[in-house]
Tab-separated table of C-alpha atoms and ligand atoms in Angstrom:
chain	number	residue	atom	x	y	z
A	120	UNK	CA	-35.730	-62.377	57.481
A	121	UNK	CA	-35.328	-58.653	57.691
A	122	UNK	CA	-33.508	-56.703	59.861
A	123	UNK	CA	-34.048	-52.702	60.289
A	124	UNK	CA	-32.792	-50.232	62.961
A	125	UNK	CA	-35.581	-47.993	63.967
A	126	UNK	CA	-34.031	-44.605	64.942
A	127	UNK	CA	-34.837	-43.124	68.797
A	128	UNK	CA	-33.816	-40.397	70.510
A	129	UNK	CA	-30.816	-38.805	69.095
A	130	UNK	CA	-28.774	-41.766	68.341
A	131	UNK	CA	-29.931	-44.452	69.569
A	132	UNK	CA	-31.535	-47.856	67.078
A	133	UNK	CA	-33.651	-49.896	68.456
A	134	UNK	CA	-33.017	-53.259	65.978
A	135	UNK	CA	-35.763	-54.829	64.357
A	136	UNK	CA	-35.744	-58.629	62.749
A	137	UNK	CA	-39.105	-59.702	61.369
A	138	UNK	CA	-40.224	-62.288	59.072
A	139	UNK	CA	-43.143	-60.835	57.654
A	140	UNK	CA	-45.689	-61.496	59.840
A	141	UNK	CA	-43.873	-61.894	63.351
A	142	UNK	CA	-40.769	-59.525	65.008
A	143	UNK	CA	-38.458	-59.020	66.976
A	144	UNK	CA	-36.929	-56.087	68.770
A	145	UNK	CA	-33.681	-55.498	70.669
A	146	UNK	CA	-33.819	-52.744	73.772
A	147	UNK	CA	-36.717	-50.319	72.782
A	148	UNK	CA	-36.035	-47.482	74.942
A	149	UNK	CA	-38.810	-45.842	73.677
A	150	UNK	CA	-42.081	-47.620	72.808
A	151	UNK	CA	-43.938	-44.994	70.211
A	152	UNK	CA	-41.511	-45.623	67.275
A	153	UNK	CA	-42.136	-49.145	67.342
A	154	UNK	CA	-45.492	-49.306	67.982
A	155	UNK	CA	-45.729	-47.310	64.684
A	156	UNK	CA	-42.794	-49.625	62.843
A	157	UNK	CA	-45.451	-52.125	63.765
A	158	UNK	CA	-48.215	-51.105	62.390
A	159	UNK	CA	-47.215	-50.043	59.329
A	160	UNK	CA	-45.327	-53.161	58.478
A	161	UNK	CA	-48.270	-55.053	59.665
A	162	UNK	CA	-46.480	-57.026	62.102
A	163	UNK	CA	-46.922	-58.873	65.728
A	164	UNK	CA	-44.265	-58.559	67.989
A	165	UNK	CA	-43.316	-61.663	69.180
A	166	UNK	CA	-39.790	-60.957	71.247
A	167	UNK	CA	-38.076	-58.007	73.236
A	168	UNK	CA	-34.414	-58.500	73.898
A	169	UNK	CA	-32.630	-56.783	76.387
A	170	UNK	CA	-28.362	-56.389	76.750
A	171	UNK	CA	-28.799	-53.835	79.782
A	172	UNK	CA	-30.642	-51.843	82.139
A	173	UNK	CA	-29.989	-48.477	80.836
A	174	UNK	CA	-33.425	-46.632	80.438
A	175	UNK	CA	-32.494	-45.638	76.507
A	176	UNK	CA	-32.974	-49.336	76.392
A	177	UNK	CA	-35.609	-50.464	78.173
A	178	UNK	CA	-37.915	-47.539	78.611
A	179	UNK	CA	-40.072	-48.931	76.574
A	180	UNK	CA	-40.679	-52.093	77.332
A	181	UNK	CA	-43.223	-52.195	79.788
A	182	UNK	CA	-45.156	-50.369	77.520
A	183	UNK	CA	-44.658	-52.655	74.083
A	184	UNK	CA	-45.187	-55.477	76.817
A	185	UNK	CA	-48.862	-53.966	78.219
A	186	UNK	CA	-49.911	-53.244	74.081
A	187	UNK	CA	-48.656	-56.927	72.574
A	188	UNK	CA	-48.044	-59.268	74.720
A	189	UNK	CA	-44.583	-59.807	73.929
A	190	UNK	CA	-42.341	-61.690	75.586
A	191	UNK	CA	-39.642	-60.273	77.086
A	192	UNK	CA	-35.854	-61.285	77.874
A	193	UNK	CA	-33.080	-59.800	79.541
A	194	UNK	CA	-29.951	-60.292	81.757
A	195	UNK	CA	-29.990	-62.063	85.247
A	196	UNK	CA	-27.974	-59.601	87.458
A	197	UNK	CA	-29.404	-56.221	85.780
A	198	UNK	CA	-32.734	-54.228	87.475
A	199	UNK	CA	-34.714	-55.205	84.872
A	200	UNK	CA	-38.314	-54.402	83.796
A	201	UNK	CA	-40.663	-57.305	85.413
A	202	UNK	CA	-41.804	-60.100	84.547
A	203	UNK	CA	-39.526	-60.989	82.209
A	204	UNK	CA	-37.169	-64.427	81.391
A	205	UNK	CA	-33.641	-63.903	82.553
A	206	UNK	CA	-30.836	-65.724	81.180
A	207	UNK	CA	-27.018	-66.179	81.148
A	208	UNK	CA	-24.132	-67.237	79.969
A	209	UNK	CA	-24.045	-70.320	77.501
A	210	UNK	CA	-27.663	-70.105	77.706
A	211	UNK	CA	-29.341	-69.725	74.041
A	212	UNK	CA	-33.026	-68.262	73.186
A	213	UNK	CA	-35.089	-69.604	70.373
A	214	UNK	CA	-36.655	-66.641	68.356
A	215	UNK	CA	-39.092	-66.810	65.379
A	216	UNK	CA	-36.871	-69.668	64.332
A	217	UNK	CA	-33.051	-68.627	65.512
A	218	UNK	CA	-31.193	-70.096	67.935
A	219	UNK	CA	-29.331	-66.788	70.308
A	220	UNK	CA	-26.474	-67.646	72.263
A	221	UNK	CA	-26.563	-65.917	75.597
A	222	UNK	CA	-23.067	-63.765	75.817
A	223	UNK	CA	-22.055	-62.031	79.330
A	224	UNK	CA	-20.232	-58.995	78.444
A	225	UNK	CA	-19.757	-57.039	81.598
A	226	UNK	CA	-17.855	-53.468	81.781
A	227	UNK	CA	-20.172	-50.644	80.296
A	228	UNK	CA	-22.539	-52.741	83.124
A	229	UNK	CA	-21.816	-55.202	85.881
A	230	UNK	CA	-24.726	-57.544	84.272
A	231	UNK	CA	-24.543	-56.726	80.420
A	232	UNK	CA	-25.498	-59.252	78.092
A	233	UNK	CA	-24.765	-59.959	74.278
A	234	UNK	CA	-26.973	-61.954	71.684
A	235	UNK	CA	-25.261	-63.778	69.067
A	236	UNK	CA	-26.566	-66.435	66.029
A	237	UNK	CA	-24.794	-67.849	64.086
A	238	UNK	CA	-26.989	-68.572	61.183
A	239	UNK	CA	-29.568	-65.465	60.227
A	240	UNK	CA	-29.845	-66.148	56.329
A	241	UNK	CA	-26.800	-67.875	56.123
A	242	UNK	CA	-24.582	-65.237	58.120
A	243	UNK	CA	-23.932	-64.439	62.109
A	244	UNK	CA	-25.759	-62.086	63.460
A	245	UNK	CA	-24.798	-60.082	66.808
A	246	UNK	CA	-26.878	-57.985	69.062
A	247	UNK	CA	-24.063	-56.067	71.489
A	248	UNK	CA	-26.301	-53.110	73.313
A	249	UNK	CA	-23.517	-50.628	74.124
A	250	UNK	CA	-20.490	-53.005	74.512
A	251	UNK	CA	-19.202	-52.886	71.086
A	252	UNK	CA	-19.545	-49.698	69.052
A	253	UNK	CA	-17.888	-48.992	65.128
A	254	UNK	CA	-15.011	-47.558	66.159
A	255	UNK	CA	-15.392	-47.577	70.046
A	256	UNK	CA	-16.623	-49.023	72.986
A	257	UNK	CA	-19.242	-48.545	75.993
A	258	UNK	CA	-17.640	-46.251	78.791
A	259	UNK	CA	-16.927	-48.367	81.744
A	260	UNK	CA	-20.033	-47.526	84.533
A	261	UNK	CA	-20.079	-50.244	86.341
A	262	UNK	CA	-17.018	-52.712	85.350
A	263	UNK	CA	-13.398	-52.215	85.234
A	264	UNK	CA	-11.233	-52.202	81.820
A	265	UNK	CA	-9.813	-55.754	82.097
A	266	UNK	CA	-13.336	-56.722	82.627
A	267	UNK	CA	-13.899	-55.378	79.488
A	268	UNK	CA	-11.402	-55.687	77.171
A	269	UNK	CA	-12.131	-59.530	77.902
A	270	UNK	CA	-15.667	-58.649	76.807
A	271	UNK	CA	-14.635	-57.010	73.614
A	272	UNK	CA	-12.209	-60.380	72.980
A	273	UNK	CA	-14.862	-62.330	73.575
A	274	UNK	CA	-16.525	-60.605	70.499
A	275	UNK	CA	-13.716	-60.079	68.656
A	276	UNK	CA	-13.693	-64.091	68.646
A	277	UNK	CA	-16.359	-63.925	66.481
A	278	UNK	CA	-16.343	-64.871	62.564
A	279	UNK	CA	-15.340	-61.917	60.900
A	280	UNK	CA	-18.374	-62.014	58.655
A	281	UNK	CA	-21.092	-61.243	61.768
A	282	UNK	CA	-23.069	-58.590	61.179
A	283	UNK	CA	-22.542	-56.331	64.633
A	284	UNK	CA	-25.720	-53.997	65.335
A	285	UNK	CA	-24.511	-51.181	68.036
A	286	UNK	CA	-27.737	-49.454	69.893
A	287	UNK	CA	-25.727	-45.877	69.036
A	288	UNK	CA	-24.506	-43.987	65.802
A	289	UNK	CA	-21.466	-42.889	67.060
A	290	UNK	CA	-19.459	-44.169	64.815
A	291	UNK	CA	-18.183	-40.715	63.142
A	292	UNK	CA	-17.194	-39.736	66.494
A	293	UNK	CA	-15.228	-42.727	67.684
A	294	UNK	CA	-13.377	-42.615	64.170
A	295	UNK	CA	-11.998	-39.395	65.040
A	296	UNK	CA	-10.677	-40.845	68.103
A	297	UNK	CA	-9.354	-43.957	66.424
A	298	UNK	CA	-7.657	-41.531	64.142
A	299	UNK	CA	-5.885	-39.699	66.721
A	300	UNK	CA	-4.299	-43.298	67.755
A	301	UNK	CA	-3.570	-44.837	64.397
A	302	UNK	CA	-3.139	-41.694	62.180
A	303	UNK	CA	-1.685	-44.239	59.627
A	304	UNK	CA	-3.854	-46.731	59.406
A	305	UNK	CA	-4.696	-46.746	55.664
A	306	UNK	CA	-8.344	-48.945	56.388
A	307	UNK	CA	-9.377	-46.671	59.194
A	308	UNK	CA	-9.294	-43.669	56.657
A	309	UNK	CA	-11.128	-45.317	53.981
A	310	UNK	CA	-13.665	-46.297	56.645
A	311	UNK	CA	-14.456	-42.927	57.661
A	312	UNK	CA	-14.698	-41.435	54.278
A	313	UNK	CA	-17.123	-44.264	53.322
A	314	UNK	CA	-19.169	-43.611	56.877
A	315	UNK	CA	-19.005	-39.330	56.202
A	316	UNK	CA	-21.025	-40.411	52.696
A	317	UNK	CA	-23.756	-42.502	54.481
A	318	UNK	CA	-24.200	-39.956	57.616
A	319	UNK	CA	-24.251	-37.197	54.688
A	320	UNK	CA	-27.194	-38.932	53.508
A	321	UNK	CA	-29.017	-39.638	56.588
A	322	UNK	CA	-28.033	-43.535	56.598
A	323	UNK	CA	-26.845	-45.349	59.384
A	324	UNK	CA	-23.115	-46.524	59.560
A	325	UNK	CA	-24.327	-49.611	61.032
A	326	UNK	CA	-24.430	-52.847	60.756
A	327	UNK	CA	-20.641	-53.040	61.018
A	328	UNK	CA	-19.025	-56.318	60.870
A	329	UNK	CA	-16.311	-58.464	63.518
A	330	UNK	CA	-14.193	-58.731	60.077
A	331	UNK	CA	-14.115	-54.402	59.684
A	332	UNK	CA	-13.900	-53.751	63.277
A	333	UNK	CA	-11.020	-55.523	63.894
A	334	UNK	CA	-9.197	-53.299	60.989
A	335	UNK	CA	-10.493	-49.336	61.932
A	336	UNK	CA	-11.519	-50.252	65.902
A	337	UNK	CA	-8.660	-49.261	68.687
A	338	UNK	CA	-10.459	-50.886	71.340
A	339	UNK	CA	-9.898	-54.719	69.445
A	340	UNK	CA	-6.444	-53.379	68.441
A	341	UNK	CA	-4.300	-52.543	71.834
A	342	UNK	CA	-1.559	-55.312	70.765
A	343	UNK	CA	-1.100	-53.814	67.773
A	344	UNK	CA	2.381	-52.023	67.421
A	345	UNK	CA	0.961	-48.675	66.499
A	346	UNK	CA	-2.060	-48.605	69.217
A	347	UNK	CA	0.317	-49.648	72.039
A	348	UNK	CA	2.643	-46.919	71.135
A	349	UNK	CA	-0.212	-44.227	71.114
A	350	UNK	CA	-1.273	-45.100	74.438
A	351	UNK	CA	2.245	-45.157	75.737
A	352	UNK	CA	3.141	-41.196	74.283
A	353	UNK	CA	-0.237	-40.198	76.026
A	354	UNK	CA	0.182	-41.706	79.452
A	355	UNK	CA	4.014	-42.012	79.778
A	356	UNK	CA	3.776	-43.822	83.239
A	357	UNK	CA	2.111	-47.146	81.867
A	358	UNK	CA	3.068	-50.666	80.248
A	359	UNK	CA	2.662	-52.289	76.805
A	360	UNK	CA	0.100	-54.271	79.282
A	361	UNK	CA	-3.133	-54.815	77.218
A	362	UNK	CA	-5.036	-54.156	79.938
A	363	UNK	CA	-3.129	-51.127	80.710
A	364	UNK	CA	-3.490	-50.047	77.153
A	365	UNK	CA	-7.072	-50.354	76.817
A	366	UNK	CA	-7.797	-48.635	80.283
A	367	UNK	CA	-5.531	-45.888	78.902
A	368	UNK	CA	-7.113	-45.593	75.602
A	369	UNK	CA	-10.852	-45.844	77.423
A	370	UNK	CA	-9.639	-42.561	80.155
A	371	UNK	CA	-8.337	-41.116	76.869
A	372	UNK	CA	-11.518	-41.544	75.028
A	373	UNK	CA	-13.521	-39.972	78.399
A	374	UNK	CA	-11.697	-36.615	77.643
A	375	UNK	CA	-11.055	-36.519	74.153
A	376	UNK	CA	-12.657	-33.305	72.138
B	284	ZN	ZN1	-25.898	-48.170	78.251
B	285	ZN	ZN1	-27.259	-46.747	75.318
């Protein structure tokens, strides 16, 4: 099995799995790059997964839909491209041979939805739209922080080894952020000198790991000693809460240059 992101727009990936003949993609936004990924590969899609109703990820759907007859899949509570299959929690979706557990993660959207295996070639494999980012998180549109700092648990539950594919390279940008929280977190620096090298080169930072993001990521950190003290010298008023810390660290996030 291979897995590829296919670059759209300015930073979005639209993730790719294919076995050599059939594939997979996870919320094309746009439908030309893959169409072309495609053809050149020589492949038939098969699947189109959806984690939320965002047009960068599902304006091109109908489209891929009309030119392959793909089928489609994508949350229950989310305005959603039609007809598709809906599904939800504890659900799981069988996919040119892998088993997907259905994973509600709502906060960046009331009806967001993650795709996790556990077996892809012998490691896990997670699908998280914009929920989980290297280094951040989704910005909170439609839920509220505790909703989603039980979201990003929920992931962070994970095995450490899962492969986590983001739908944005932002990664550079959230580690400056992290940085500004935990200036002395020896992994976090390492981590962005390794992801300066790839972006130097064109690469993508991404597929990050459950393992990694729990070291460098702020938003899976907000018990940690140094986090919790961060958000407390930037917004005075507040509690070692963790829901208080994340909510600080998300508003802090929303403004920081
Ligand atoms: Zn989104
Ligand atoms: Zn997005």
């Amino acid at each position: 099995m291979h897995l590829i992101p296919i670059p759209a727009f300015s930073d979005n990936y639209i993730w790719a799995l294919h076995d050599g003949q059939r594939a997979l993609v996870v919320d094309p936004g746009e439908a030309n790059g893959v169409a072309r990924w495609l053809e050149q590969q020589g492949l038939r899609l098969d699947t189109i997964l959806i984690t939320h109703h965002h047009a960068d990820h599902t304006g091109g759907v109908a489209e891929l839909r009309e030119a392959t007859g793909a089928r489609v899949i994508g949350p229950i509570v989310e305005p959603m491209p039609e007809p598709l299959q809906r599904v939800g929690e504890g659900e799981t979706v069988e996919v040119l041979g892998l088993r997907f557990d259905v994973i509600e993660v709502p906060g960046h959207t009331a009806g967001h939805i993650a795709y996790y295996t556990p077996d892809m070639d012998g490691t896990p494999l997670l699908f998280c739209g914009d929920t989980l980012f290297s280094g951040g998180c989704g910005r909170l549109f439609e839920g509220t922080p505790a909703q989603m700092l039980n979201s990003l648990t929920r992931l962070a539950a994970l095995p450490a080894a899962t492969r986590v594919c983001c739908t944005h390279e932002y990664t550079l940008s959230n580690l400056k952020f992290a940085q500004a929280v935990e200036p002395g977190n020896a992994d976090l620096l390492a981590y962005i000198e390794r992801c300066k090298a790839q972006r130097a080169q064109n690469f993508p930072t991404l597929p990050s790991s459950i393992g990694l993001e729990k070291h460098i990521n702020p938003f899976l950190r907000t018990r940690e000693p140094a986090v919790v003290r961060s958000a407390l010298a930037h917004e005075p008023g507040t509690t070692d809460d963790e829901v208080a810390v994340f909510a600080t660290l998300r508003e802090w996030k929303n403004v920081f240059k």
